Amino acid sequence: MKKAPHLFAFCSAQSPLRASCGADLRGSIEAAMPRRGSLLYTAFTTVCVATAAFSPSFGVNPITPEGEFFSDPAPRTGPDGALYLFGSRDELSASGVYCSRFNDVFETRDLRSWKIRRGVLASVGENDGIPASDAQLYAPDAIFHNGKWRIFYCMPDKSHSEGVASADTVAGPFETMFAYDWARQIDPSIFRDDDGTLYYFWGQFSAKGAVLKPDLSGVHPGTLHEGVIDEARHNFHEGIQLTKRGG
């Protein structure tokens, strides 16, 4: 039996996508369009109009309210069938940095209507679930495990950079279960294999991976792999995500 391949998705660089992608896409479409007045142009526009007439309706994009930014979304399907996006809230700070101390959740059942649950995990304020640090919260991941939701968080604090928090529902508030003092980097990602084994991946420039213990308290000794992918060989920067394809 052929072994199913595993695909890694990751960020290779940080670029101003919000500012540039719309203009770039529009320019590409305009460059590809036939000249106005030609028969090909008439056929092109007729097809476009006909396609638009029979296209399904879509929700409003972006899904975030105007002026709000939601970074590093990790999609997870809940036991209730809803789709949840776990991510970090971006807010312009006084120092000019787009980061905050809050992880939010976006919820939908039809990809059209979205409910925003703000600050389900925070490092300050009312829903402070990380008493060990007040640092900013970066890209999270989450899973539903043993009847509860778990958020795997990270932050730029060398003494408390990664950990896992738990709540009964996605509405939170989430509270820290275990600190992952052995991780000491950013961008955790969880992969659950078909047999239920949980794998923990994380890192910047060089990704690491290990098998998580079932209680999420840490990783099994001897399972750590350094340099799963790295910058030199794969142009890896950060934000690893493992996907199993083909069974």
Coordinates of C-alpha atoms in Angstrom, one line a residue:
M1 CA 0.0 0.0 0.0
K2 CA 1.5 3.4 -1.0
K3 CA 2.1 5.7 1.8
A4 CA 0.1 8.9 1.6
P5 CA 2.3 12.0 1.1
H6 CA 2.4 14.8 3.7
L7 CA 2.3 18.3 2.4
F8 CA 3.8 21.3 4.3
A9 CA 2.4 24.8 3.9
F10 CA 4.3 27.7 5.2
C11 CA 5.2 31.4 4.7
S12 CA 8.4 32.0 2.8
A13 CA 8.5 35.8 3.3
Q14 CA 6.5 38.6 4.8
S15 CA 5.0 40.8 2.1
P16 CA 2.3 43.6 2.1
L17 CA -0.4 41.4 0.6
R18 CA -3.2 43.5 1.9
A19 CA -2.0 46.6 0.0
S20 CA -0.9 45.0 -3.2
C21 CA -2.9 41.9 -4.1
G22 CA -6.0 43.7 -5.3
A23 CA -4.1 45.9 -7.7
D24 CA -1.9 43.1 -9.0
L25 CA -4.9 40.9 -9.7
R26 CA -6.7 43.6 -11.4
G27 CA -3.7 44.4 -13.6
S28 CA -3.3 40.7 -14.5
I29 CA -7.0 40.5 -15.6
E30 CA -6.8 43.7 -17.6
A31 CA -3.6 42.6 -19.4
A32 CA -5.2 39.2 -20.3
M33 CA -8.4 40.8 -21.7
P34 CA -8.9 41.0 -25.6
R35 CA -8.9 44.5 -27.1
R36 CA -12.3 46.3 -27.0
G37 CA -14.2 46.1 -30.3
S38 CA -12.8 42.8 -31.4
L39 CA -15.0 39.7 -31.9
L40 CA -12.9 38.0 -29.2
Y41 CA -13.7 40.8 -26.8
T42 CA -17.4 40.4 -27.5
A43 CA -17.2 36.7 -26.9
F44 CA -15.1 37.3 -23.7
T45 CA -17.5 39.7 -22.2
T46 CA -20.5 37.6 -23.1
V47 CA -19.0 34.6 -21.4
C48 CA -18.2 36.7 -18.3
V49 CA -21.8 38.1 -18.1
A50 CA -23.3 34.7 -18.6
T51 CA -21.0 33.2 -16.0
A52 CA -21.9 35.9 -13.5
A53 CA -25.6 35.4 -14.1
F54 CA -25.3 31.7 -13.1
S55 CA -22.7 32.1 -10.3
P56 CA -23.6 31.1 -6.8
S57 CA -23.9 33.9 -4.2
F58 CA -20.9 34.5 -2.0
G59 CA -20.4 36.2 1.3
V60 CA -18.8 39.6 1.6
N61 CA -15.0 39.8 1.5
P62 CA -13.1 40.4 3.5
I63 CA -14.8 38.7 6.3
T64 CA -13.3 41.0 8.9
P65 CA -15.0 44.3 9.7
E66 CA -13.5 47.4 8.1
G67 CA -10.4 48.5 10.0
E68 CA -9.9 45.2 11.7
F69 CA -7.2 42.7 10.7
F70 CA -7.1 39.0 11.5
S71 CA -3.8 37.2 10.9
D72 CA -2.5 33.6 10.7
P73 CA -6.0 32.0 10.6
A74 CA -5.9 28.2 11.4
P75 CA -9.1 26.5 10.1
R76 CA -10.7 23.8 12.2
T77 CA -14.0 21.9 11.9
G78 CA -15.7 21.5 15.2
P79 CA -17.7 18.5 16.4
D80 CA -20.8 20.6 15.7
G81 CA -20.0 20.9 12.0
A82 CA -19.1 24.6 12.1
L83 CA -15.9 25.9 10.7
Y84 CA -13.7 27.9 13.1
L85 CA -10.8 30.1 12.2
F86 CA -8.4 30.7 15.1
G87 CA -6.0 33.6 14.6
S88 CA -4.3 36.6 16.0
R89 CA -5.8 40.1 16.0
D90 CA -3.7 42.8 14.4
E91 CA -3.9 46.3 15.9
L92 CA -1.7 49.2 15.1
S93 CA 0.3 49.9 18.3
A94 CA 1.9 53.2 19.3
S95 CA 5.2 51.8 18.1
G96 CA 3.8 51.1 14.6
V97 CA 3.6 47.3 15.0
Y98 CA 0.6 45.3 13.9
C99 CA 0.3 42.9 16.8
S100 CA -1.9 42.6 19.9
R101 CA -2.4 40.5 23.0
F102 CA -5.5 38.8 21.8
N103 CA -6.4 35.6 19.9
D104 CA -9.9 35.7 18.2
V105 CA -12.1 33.1 16.6
F106 CA -14.3 33.5 13.5
E107 CA -17.2 31.0 13.2
T108 CA -19.3 30.1 10.2
R109 CA -21.6 27.3 8.9
D110 CA -22.1 28.5 5.4
L111 CA -19.0 30.6 4.5
R112 CA -21.3 33.6 4.1
S113 CA -22.3 34.6 7.7
W114 CA -19.5 35.0 10.2
K115 CA -19.6 35.4 14.0
I116 CA -16.6 36.9 15.6
R117 CA -15.6 35.8 19.1
R118 CA -13.0 38.4 20.3
G119 CA -10.3 37.8 22.8
V120 CA -11.1 34.2 23.6
L121 CA -7.5 33.9 24.7
A122 CA -5.7 37.0 26.0
S123 CA -2.4 37.7 27.7
V124 CA -3.8 40.8 29.5
G125 CA -7.2 42.1 30.6
E126 CA -10.5 40.4 31.4
N127 CA -9.8 37.1 29.6
D128 CA -6.1 36.9 30.6
G129 CA -5.4 33.1 30.4
I130 CA -1.6 33.4 30.4
P131 CA -0.6 34.7 33.8
A132 CA 3.1 33.9 33.1
S133 CA 3.4 36.6 30.5
D134 CA 1.8 39.8 29.2
A135 CA 3.6 39.6 25.8
Q136 CA 1.9 39.9 22.5
L137 CA 0.1 36.8 21.1
Y138 CA 1.3 35.5 17.7
A139 CA -0.1 32.8 15.4
P140 CA -2.1 30.1 17.2
D141 CA -3.4 26.7 16.3
A142 CA -6.3 24.8 17.9
I143 CA -7.9 21.3 18.1
F144 CA -10.9 19.8 19.8
H145 CA -9.4 17.2 22.1
N146 CA -10.9 15.0 24.8
G147 CA -14.1 17.0 24.9
K148 CA -12.5 20.5 25.1
W149 CA -11.1 23.1 22.8
R150 CA -7.3 23.6 23.1
I151 CA -5.4 26.6 21.7
F152 CA -1.7 26.3 21.2
Y153 CA -0.3 29.8 21.5
C154 CA 3.0 31.5 21.1
M155 CA 4.5 34.9 22.1
P156 CA 7.8 36.8 21.9
D157 CA 8.8 36.0 25.5
K158 CA 12.0 34.0 25.9
S159 CA 10.9 32.8 29.3
H160 CA 7.4 31.8 28.1
S161 CA 7.2 31.5 24.4
E162 CA 4.7 28.6 23.8
G163 CA 2.0 26.7 25.6
V164 CA -1.5 25.2 25.4
A165 CA -4.7 26.7 26.9
S166 CA -8.0 25.0 27.3
A167 CA -11.8 25.9 27.4
D168 CA -15.1 24.0 27.2
T169 CA -16.2 26.0 24.1
V170 CA -14.6 28.2 21.5
A171 CA -16.2 31.1 23.3
G172 CA -13.6 30.7 26.0
P173 CA -12.2 32.1 28.1
F174 CA -9.1 29.9 27.5
E175 CA -6.7 29.3 30.4
T176 CA -3.2 27.9 30.3
M177 CA -2.9 24.1 30.9
F178 CA 0.8 23.7 30.2
A179 CA 3.7 25.9 29.3
Y180 CA 6.0 24.5 26.6
D181 CA 9.3 25.9 27.9
W182 CA 11.1 23.4 25.7
A183 CA 9.8 24.9 22.5
R184 CA 11.0 28.5 22.7
Q185 CA 10.1 29.7 19.2
I186 CA 6.8 30.6 17.4
D187 CA 4.0 29.4 15.2
P188 CA 2.8 26.0 16.6
S189 CA 0.9 23.7 14.4
I190 CA -0.9 20.5 15.3
F191 CA -1.5 17.5 13.1
R192 CA -3.7 14.6 14.1
D193 CA -3.0 11.4 12.2
D194 CA -5.6 8.8 11.3
D195 CA -4.6 6.7 14.3
G196 CA -5.1 9.6 16.7
T197 CA -1.5 10.4 17.2
L198 CA -0.8 14.1 17.7
Y199 CA 2.2 15.8 16.2
Y200 CA 3.5 19.2 17.3
F201 CA 5.4 21.3 14.7
W202 CA 6.8 24.8 15.3
G203 CA 9.7 27.1 14.6
Q204 CA 11.1 29.9 12.5
F205 CA 13.7 29.4 9.7
S206 CA 14.1 25.8 10.7
A207 CA 11.0 23.8 11.7
K208 CA 10.9 21.2 14.4
G209 CA 8.5 18.3 15.0
A210 CA 7.7 15.9 17.7
V211 CA 4.9 13.5 19.0
L212 CA 2.7 15.1 21.6
K213 CA 1.7 13.2 24.7
P214 CA -2.1 12.4 24.8
D215 CA -2.6 14.7 27.8
L216 CA -0.8 17.5 25.9
S217 CA 1.7 18.1 28.7
G218 CA 4.7 17.7 26.5
V219 CA 6.3 15.6 23.8
H220 CA 7.4 12.0 23.9
P221 CA 11.2 11.7 24.5
G222 CA 13.1 10.6 21.5
T223 CA 10.5 11.9 19.0
L224 CA 12.0 15.3 18.3
H225 CA 13.2 16.0 14.8
E226 CA 15.1 19.2 14.0
G227 CA 15.2 20.8 10.6
V228 CA 12.0 19.1 9.2
I229 CA 12.1 21.9 6.6
D230 CA 14.4 25.0 6.7
E231 CA 15.2 28.2 5.0
A232 CA 18.3 27.0 3.1
R233 CA 16.7 24.0 1.5
H234 CA 13.0 25.0 1.3
N235 CA 12.9 28.8 1.6
F236 CA 11.0 28.2 4.8
H237 CA 10.4 31.3 7.0
E238 CA 7.6 30.5 9.4
G239 CA 4.0 29.3 9.8
I240 CA 4.3 25.5 9.1
Q241 CA 1.1 23.5 8.5
L242 CA 1.1 19.8 7.9
T243 CA -1.6 18.2 5.7
K244 CA -2.2 14.6 4.8
R245 CA -3.2 14.1 1.2
G246 CA -4.7 11.0 -0.5
G247 CA -5.8 9.1 2.6

